[in-house]
Short mmCIF file of C-alpha atoms in Angstrom, two decimals:
data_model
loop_
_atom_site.label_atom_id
_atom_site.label_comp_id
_atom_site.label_asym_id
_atom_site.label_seq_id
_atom_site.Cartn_x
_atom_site.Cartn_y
_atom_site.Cartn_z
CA UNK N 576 8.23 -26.21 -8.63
CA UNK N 577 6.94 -25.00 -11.91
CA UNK N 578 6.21 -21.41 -12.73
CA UNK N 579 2.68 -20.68 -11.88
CA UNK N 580 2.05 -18.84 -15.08
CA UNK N 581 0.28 -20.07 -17.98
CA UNK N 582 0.92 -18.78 -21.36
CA UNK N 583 -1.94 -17.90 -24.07
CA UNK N 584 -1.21 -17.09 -27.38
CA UNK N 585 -3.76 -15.15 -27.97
CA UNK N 586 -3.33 -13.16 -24.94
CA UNK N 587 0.24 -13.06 -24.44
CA UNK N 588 2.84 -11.36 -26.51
CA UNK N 589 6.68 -12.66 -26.67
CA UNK N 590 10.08 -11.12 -27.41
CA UNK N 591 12.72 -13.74 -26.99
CA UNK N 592 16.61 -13.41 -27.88
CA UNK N 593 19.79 -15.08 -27.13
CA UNK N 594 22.80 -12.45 -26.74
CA UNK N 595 26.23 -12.66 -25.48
CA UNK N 596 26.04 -10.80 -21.78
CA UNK N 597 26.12 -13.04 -18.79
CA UNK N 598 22.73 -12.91 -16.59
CA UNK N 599 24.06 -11.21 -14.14
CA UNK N 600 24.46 -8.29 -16.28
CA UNK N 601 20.78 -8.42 -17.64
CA UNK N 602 19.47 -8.88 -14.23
CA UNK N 603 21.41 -5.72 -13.23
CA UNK N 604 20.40 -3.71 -15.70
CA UNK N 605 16.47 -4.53 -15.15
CA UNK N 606 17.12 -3.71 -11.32
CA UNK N 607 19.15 -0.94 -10.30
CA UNK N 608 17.54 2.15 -11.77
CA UNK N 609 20.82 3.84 -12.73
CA UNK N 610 21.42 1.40 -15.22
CA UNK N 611 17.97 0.97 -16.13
CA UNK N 612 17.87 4.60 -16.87
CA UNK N 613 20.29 4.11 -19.79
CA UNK N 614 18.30 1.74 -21.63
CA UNK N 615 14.47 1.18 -21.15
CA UNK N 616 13.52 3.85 -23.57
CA UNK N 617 13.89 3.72 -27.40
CA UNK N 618 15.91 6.80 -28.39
CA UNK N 619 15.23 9.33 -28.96
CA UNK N 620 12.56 8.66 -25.86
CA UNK N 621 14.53 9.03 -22.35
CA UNK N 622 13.59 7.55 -19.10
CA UNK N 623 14.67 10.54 -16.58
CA UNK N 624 12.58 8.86 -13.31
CA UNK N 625 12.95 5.21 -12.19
CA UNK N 626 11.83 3.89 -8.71
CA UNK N 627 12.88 0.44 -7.83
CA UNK N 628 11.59 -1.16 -4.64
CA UNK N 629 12.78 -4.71 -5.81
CA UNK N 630 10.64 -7.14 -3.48
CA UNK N 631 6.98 -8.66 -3.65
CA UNK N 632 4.45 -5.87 -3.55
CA UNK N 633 7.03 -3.38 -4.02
CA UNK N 634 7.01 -0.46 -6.50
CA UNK N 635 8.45 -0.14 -10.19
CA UNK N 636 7.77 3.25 -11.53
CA UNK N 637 9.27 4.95 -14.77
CA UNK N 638 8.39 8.00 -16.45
CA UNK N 639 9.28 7.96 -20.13
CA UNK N 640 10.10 11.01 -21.83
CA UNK N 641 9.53 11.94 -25.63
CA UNK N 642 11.77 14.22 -27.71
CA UNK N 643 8.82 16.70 -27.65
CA UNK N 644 8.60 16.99 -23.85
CA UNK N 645 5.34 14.69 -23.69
CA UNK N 646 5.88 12.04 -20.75
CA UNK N 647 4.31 8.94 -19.57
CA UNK N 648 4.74 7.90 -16.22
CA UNK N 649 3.79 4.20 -15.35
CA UNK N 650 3.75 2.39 -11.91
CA UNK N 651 3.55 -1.47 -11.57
CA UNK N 652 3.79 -3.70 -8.55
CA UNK N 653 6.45 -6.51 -8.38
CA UNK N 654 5.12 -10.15 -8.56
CA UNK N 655 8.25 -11.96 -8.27
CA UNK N 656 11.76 -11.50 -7.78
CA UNK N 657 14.24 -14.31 -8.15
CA UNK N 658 17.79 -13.34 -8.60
CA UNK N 659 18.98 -13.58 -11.31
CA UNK N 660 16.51 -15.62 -13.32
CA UNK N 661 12.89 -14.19 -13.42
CA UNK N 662 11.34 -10.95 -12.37
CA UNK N 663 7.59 -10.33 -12.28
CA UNK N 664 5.39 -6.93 -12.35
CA UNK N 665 1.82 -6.66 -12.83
CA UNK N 666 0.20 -2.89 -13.95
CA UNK N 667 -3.19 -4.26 -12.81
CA UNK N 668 -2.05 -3.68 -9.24
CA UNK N 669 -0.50 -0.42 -7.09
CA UNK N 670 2.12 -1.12 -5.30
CA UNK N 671 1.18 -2.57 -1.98
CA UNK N 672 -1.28 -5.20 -4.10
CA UNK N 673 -3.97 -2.56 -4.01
CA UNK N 674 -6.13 -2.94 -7.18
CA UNK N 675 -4.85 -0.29 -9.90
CA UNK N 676 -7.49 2.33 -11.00
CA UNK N 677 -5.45 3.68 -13.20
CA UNK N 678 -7.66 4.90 -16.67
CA UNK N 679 -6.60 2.96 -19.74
CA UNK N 680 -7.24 5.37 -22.77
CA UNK N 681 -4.78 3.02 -24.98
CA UNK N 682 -6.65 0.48 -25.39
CA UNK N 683 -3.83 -1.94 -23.79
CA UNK N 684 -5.36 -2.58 -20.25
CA UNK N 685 -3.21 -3.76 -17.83
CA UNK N 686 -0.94 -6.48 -18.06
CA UNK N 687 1.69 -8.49 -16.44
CA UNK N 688 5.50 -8.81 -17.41
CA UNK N 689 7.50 -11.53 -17.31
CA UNK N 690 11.12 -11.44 -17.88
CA UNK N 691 13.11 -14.57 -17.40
CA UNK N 692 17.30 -14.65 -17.64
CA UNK N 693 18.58 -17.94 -18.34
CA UNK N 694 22.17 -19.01 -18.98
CA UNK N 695 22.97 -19.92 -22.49
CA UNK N 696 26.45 -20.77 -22.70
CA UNK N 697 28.56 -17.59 -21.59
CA UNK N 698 25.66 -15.28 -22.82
CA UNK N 699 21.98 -15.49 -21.68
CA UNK N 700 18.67 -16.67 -23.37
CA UNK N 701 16.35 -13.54 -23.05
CA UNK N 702 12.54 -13.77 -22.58
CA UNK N 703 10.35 -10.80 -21.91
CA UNK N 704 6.82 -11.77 -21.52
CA UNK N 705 3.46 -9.24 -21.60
CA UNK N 706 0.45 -11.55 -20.24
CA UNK N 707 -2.78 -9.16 -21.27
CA UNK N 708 -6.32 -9.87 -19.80
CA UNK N 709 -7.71 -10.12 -22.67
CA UNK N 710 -7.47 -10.29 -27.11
CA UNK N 711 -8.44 -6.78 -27.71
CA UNK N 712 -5.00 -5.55 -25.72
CA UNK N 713 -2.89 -8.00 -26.85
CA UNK N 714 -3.62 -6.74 -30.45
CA UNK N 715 -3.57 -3.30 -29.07
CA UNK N 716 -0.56 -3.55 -27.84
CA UNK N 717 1.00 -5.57 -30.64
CA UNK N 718 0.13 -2.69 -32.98
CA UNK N 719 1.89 -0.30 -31.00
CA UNK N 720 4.55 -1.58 -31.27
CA UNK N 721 5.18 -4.06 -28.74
CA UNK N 722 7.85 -6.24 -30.93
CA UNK N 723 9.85 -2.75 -32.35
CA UNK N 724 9.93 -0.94 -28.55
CA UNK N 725 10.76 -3.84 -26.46
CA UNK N 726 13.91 -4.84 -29.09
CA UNK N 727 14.83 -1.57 -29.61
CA UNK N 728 15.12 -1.63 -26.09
CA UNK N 729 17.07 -4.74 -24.97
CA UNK N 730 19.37 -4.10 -28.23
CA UNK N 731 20.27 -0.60 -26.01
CA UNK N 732 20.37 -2.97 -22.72
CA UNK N 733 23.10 -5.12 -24.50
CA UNK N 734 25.16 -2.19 -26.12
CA UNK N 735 25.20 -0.84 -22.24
CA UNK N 736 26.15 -4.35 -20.91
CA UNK N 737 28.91 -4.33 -24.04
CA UNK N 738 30.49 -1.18 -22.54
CA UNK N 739 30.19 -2.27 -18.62
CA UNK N 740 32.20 -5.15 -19.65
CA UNK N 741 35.07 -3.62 -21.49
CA UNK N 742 35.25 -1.05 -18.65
CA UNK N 743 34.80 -3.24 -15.47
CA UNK S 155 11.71 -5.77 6.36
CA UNK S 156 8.21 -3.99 6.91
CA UNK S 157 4.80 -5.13 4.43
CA UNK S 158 4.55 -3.49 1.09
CA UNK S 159 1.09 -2.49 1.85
CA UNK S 160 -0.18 0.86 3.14
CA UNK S 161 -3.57 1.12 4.49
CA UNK S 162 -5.97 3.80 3.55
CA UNK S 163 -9.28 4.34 5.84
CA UNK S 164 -11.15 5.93 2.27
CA UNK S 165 -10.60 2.86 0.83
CA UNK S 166 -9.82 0.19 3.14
CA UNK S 167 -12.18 -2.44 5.42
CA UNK S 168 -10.57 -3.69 8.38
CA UNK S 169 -11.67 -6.59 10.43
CA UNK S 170 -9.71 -7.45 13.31
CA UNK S 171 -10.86 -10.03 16.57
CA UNK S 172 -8.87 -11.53 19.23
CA UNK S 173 -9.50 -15.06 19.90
CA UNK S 174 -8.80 -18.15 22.08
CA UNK S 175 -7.72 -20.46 18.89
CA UNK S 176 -4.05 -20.68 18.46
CA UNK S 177 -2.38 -19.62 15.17
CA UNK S 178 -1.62 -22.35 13.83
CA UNK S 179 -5.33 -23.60 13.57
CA UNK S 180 -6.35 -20.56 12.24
CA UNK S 181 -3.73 -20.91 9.70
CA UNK S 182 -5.00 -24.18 8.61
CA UNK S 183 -8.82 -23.18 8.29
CA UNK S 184 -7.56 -20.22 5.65
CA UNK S 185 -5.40 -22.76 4.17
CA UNK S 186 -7.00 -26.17 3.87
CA UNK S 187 -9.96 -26.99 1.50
CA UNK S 188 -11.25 -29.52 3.46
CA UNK S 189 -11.20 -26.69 6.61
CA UNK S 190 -12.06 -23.76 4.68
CA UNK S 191 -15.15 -25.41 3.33
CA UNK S 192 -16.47 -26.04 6.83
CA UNK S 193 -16.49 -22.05 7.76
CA UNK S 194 -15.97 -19.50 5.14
CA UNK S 195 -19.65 -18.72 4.04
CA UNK S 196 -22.38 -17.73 6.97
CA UNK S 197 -24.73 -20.33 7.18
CA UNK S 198 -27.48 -20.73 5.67
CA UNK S 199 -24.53 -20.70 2.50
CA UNK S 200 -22.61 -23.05 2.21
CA UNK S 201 -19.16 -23.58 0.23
CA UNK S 202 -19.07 -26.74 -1.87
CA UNK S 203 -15.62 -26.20 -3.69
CA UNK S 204 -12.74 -24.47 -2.82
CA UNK S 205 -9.35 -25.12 -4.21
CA UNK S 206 -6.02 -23.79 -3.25
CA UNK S 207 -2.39 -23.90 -4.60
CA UNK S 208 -0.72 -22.40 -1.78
CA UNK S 209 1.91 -20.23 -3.26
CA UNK S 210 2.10 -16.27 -4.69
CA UNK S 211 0.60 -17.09 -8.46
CA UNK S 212 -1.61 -19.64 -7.35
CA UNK S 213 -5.42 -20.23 -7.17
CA UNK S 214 -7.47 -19.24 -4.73
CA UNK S 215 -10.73 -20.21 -5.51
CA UNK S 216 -13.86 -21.15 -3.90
CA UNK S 217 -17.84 -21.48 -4.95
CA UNK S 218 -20.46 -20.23 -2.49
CA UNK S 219 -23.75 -21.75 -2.85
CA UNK S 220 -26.98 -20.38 -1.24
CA UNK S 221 -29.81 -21.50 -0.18
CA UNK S 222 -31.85 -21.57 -3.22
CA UNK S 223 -29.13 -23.04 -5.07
CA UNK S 224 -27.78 -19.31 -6.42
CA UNK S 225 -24.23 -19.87 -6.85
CA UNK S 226 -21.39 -17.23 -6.29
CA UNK S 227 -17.89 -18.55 -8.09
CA UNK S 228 -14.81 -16.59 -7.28
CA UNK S 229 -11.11 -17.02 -8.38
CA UNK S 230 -8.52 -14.99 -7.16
CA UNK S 231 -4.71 -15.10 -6.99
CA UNK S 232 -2.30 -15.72 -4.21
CA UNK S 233 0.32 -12.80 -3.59
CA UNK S 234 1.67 -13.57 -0.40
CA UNK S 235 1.89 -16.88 1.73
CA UNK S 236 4.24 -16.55 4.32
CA UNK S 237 3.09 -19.82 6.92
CA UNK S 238 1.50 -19.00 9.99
CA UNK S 239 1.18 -14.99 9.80
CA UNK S 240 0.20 -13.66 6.55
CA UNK S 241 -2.03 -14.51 3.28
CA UNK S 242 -3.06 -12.13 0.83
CA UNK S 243 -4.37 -12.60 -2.43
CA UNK S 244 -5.96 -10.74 -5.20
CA UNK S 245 -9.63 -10.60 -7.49
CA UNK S 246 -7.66 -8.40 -9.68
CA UNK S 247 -5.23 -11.04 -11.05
CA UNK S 248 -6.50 -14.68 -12.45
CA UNK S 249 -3.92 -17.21 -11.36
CA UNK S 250 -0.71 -17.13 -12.67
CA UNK S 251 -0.88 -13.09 -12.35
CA UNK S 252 -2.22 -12.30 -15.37
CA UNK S 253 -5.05 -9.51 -15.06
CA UNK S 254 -8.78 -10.34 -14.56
CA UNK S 255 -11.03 -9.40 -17.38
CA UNK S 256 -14.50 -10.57 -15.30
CA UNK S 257 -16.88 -8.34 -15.34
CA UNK S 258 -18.45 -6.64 -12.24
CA UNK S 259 -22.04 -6.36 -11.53
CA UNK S 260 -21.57 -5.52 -8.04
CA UNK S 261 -20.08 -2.01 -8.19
CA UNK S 262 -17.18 -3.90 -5.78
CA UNK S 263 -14.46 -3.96 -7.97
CA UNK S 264 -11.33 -6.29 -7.34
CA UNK S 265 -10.12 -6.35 -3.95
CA UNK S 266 -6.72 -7.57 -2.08
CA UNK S 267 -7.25 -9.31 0.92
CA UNK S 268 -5.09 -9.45 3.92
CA UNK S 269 -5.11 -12.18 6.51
CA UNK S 270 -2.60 -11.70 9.13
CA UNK S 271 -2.53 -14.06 12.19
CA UNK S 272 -0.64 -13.04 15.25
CA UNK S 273 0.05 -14.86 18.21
CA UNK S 274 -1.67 -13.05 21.38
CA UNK S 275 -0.62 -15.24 24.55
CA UNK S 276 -2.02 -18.47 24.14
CA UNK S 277 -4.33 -17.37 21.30
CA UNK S 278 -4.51 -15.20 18.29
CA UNK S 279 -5.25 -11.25 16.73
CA UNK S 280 -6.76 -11.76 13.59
CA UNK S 281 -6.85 -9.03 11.06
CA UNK S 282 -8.97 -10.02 7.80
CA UNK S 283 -8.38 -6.13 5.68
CA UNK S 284 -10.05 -5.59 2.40
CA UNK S 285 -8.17 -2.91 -0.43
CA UNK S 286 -9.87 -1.27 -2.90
CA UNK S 287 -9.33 0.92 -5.64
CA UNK S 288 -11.72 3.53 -5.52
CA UNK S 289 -13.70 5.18 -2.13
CA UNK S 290 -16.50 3.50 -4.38
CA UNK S 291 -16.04 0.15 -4.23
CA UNK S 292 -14.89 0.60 -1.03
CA UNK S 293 -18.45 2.03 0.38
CA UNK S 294 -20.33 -0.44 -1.76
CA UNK S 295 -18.34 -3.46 -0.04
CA UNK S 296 -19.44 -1.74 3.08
CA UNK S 297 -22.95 -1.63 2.16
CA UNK S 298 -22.96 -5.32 0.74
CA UNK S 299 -22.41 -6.51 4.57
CA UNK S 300 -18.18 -6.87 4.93
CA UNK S 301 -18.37 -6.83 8.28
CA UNK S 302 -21.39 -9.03 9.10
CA UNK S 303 -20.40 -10.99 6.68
CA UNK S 304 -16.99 -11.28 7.06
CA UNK S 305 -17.70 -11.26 10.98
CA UNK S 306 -20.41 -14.42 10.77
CA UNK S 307 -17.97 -16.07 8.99
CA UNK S 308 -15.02 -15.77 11.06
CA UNK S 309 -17.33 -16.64 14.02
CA UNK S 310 -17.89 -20.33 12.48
CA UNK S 311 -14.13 -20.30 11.85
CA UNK S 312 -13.62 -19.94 15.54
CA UNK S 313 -16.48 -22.45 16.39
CA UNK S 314 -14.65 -25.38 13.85
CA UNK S 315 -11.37 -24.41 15.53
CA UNK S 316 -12.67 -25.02 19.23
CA UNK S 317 -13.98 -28.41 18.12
CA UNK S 318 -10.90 -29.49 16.35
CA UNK S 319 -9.24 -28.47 19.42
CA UNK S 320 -12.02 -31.08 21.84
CA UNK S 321 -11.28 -33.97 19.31
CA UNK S 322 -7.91 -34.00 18.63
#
């Protein structure tokens, strides 16, 4: 069966990259929040809080901290979650599918992430996925930096897979 | 495991009706277009399309005319089909999850509905719940006729079920 996603590129916004860490450790490092922890902040940002209830409907909070103290704390509901290949969240839902009322003074609006892990040789192909609602967040979000933070990010994710392997 | 969902009476409607119709049937009324179209609006409207891809990230959709040809079309997304207890989808997604950017008139808001279908002897406890964001949207659902609505419709359900039942 086909994913039930449809891709826009004017609405959608895509960070893909092929690295040398087996899915398993990717998939890992999205889903248990100790390891998650490590790398889903750009330093010098942190990411002190992350709540993982890994099922449909369940709960994916983080709080991200800045080097100034400020913090921004973000819950999303999972979509999807197919070990070890594609995980799903949505911001425009609570967890528990209730309808998010959160206020969106960024400009951004909700939107829905996509991260698929596929085997590439020994390594994995990478593709994150942010599905807006409409062009004004895409370009919102683009301009904040979507491209920089989320590969800042999974560069972190792979130096932390790096070390897991030489040490496991 | 126990439902991601956690009801809130400030924000919640709750249906709920016990009923000689076996599972099953009521099932295939929430899940067949051909059924659904036979039921789901309280006559005098009337429900000339409704398609549905039966799986979380599908379409739910369905077009409720009225009787002076006004037309109502709504799309949601399917979160959860798990065959013959539970359906819930979601206004606040499109298919394909991504985040609904239509507009609403009604004060409403997106909801999540929950359908879940439990046996009850030889017949069935149906629970149709609405979730809201806001004690708003919540009130003006309330106001807009939920349960008469909701109510009529399941009535007709029950009538189409009872005559499916005579000729098969």
């Amino acid at each position: 069966m086909t994913a039930p996603y449809v891709l826009n590129p004017l609405l959608d916004l895509v960070m893909e990259r092929i690295v040398d860490v087996p899915p398993d450790l990717v998939w890992l490092a999205w889903t248990s929040p100790e390891h998650l922890k490590q790398w889903f902040c750009p330093r010098p940002w942190t990411t002190p809080v992350c709540e993982i209830d890994l099922r449909p409907g369940g709960q994916f909070r983080t709080v991200m901290r800045g080097p100034e103290g400020q913090e921004h704390d973000n819950t999303g509901c999972y979509l999807e979650v197919v070990a070890p290949s594609r995980l799903v969240w949505t911001g425009a839902l609570e967890p528990g599918f209730r309808p998010s009322s959160k206020p969106d003074p960024s400009g951004v609006g909700p939107f829905t992430a996509i991260i698929t892990i596929e085997p590439h040789g020994t390594g994995t192909k990478y593709t994150a996925t942010a599905m807006h609602r409409d062009p004004e967040g895409c370009q919102a979000h683009a301009k904040m930096g979507f491209h920089e933070g989320w590969g800042a990010a999974f560069a972190q994710l792979v130096e932390m897979a790096h070390e897991l392997q030489r040490t496991r």
